[in-house]
XYZ file of C-alpha atoms in Angstrom:
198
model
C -52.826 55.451 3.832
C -49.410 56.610 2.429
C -47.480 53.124 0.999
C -44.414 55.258 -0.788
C -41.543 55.445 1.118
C -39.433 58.202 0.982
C -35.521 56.869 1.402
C -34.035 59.694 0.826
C -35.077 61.176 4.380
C -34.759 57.719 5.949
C -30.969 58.080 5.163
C -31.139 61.792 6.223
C -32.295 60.572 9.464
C -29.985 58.046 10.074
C -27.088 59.700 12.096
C -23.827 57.147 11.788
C -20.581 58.408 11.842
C -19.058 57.503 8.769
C -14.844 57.213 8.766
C -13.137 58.867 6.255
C -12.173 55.895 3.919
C -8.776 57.440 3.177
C -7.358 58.880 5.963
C -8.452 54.823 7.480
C -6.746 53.174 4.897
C -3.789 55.456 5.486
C -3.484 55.541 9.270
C -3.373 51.423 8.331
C -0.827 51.318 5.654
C 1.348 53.897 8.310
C 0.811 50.947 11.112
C 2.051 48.856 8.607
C 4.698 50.545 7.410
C 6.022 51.302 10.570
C 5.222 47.236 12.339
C 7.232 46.561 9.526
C 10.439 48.849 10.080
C 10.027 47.963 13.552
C 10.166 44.023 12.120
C 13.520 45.271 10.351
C 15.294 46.461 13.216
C 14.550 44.114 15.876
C 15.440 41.185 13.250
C 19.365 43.272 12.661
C 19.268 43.903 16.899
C 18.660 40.172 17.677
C 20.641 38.721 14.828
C 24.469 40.818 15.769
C 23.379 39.913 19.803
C 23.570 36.064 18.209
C 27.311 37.211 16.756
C 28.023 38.521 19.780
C 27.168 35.782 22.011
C 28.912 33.466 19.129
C 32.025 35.792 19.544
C 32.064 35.566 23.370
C 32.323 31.795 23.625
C 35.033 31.785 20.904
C 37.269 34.548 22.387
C 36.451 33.990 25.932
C 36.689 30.444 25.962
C 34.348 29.616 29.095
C 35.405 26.680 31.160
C 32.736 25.443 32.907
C 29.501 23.666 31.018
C 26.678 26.257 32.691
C 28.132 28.867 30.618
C 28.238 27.435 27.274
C 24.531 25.929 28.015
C 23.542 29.654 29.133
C 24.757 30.802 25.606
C 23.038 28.240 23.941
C 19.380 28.679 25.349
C 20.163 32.649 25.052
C 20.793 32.192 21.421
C 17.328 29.743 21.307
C 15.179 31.759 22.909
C 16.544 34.722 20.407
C 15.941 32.047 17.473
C 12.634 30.646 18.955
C 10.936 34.539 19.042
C 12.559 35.322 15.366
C 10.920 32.413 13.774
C 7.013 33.336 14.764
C 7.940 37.146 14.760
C 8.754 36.880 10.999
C 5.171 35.455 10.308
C 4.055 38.879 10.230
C 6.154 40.436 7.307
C 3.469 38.923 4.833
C 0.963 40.792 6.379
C 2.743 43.815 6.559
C 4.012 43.496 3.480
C 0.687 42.761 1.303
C -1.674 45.207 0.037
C -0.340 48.497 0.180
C -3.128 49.863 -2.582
C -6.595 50.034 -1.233
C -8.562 46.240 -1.217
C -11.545 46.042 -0.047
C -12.754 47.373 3.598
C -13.761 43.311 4.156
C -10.601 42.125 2.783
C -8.250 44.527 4.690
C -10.462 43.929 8.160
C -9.327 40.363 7.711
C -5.562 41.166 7.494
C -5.799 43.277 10.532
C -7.605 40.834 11.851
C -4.942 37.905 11.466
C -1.841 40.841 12.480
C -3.671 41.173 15.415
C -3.985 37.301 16.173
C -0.034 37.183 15.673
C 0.990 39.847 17.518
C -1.010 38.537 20.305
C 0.790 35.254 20.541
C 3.770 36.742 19.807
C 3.298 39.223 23.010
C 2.146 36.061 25.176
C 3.472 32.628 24.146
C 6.232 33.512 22.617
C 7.397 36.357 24.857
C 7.513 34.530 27.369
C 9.094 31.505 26.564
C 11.547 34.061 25.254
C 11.717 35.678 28.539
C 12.194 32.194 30.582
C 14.728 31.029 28.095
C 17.016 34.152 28.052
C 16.600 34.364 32.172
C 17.945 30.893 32.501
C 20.598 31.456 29.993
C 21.889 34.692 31.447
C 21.795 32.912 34.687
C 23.736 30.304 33.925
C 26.132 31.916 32.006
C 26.903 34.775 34.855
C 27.422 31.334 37.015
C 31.419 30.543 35.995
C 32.079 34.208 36.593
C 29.908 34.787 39.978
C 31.443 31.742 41.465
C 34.713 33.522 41.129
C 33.621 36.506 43.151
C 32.818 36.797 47.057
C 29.532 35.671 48.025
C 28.365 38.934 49.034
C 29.300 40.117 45.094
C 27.815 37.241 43.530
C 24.881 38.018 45.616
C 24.562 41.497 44.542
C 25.280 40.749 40.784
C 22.230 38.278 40.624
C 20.289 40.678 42.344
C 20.729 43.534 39.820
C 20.151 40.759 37.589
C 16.762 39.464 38.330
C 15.781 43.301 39.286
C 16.357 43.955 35.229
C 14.702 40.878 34.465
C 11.948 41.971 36.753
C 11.475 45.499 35.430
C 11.348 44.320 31.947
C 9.380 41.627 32.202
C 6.554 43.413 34.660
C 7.181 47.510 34.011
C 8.087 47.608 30.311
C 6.860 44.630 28.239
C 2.904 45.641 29.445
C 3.781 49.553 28.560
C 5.019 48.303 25.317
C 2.635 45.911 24.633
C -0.164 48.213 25.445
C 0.977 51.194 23.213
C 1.256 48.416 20.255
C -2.366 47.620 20.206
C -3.605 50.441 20.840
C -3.349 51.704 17.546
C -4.344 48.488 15.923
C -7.352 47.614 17.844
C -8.414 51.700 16.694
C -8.113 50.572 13.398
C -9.932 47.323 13.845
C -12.998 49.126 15.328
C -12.894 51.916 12.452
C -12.751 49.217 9.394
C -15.394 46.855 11.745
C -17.774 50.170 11.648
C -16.826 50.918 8.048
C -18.196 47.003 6.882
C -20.968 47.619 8.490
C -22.202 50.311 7.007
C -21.252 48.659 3.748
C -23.361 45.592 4.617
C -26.004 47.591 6.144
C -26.649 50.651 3.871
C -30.206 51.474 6.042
């Protein structure tokens, strides 16, 4: 009876695809960089449509009350999806050398847990918020039109609301964690290897 074991052919034998610790940790700090780019410019985009809205109701002066509400939930809703959206910039931000596979897991881990509630809470009280604002802000303005205008003009209105919320918020949402939950699976398989070496 044979009691040496040979584990140099039981690691032959075992067939696991390893990832390429690199090219992982740069396809992540790539997500990164770009999530946070993408942070950048959707922070500038939001903040001027706040000075615009702020410049409307000071040139324009609107008369009626429904308008000025509509600008102020409009400017909320851009304020209330900001403030949770900006959570993520210490994420994106942190670690841009190589930690550890455990260590980085967890940070995709907890962008992934944000971006989720940002793409379902808070898009959509976003989404309800700027909808009602809109609305009642096109109200001073649609009352002034024939009914069969006004009609059409809330129409087109809740068709773009519509599209967006039902066409291209999934789309976008989708393509977002794609990547990430790639690079979740790839560092999941990578700690396991490290915690399992046989």
């Amino acid at each position: 009876m044979e009691t040496n074991i040979d584990l140099k052919k039981i690691w032959n034998t075992k067939k696991i695809e390893t990832p390429n610790v690199e090219i992982l940790y740069t396809k992540a700090n790539k997500l990164k960089s770009r999530s946070f780019l993408k942070l950048i410019v959707v922070n500038i985009s939001l903040l001027l449509t706040i000075i615009f809205f702020g410049f409307i109701w000071y040139y324009y002066q609107p008369e009626l009350v429904t308008a000025k509400i509509g600008i102020i939930l409009i400017i909320l809703a851009i304020l209330i999806f900001l403030l949770p959206f900006n959570k993520q910039s210490s994420l994106l931000t942190k670690n841009k050398t190589e930690p550890n596979s455990k260590e980085y897991l967890q940070q995709l881990i907890k962008l992934k847990e944000l971006k989720v509630y940002q793409q379902t809470t808070m898009l959509s009280i976003y989404f309800i918020l700027l909808s009602l604002g809109i609305g009642l802000y096109m109200f001073e303005y649609v009352s002034k039109m024939t009914i069969t205008w006004g009609i059409i003009t809330y129409a087109i209105t809740i068709l773009w609301v519509a599209v967006n919320w039902f066409y291209l918020r999934p789309k976008a949402i989708t393509k977002q964690n794609a990547k990430l939950n790639t690079l979740l699976v790839e560092f999941e398989k990578l700690n396991n290897q490290m915690n399992d070496p046989f």
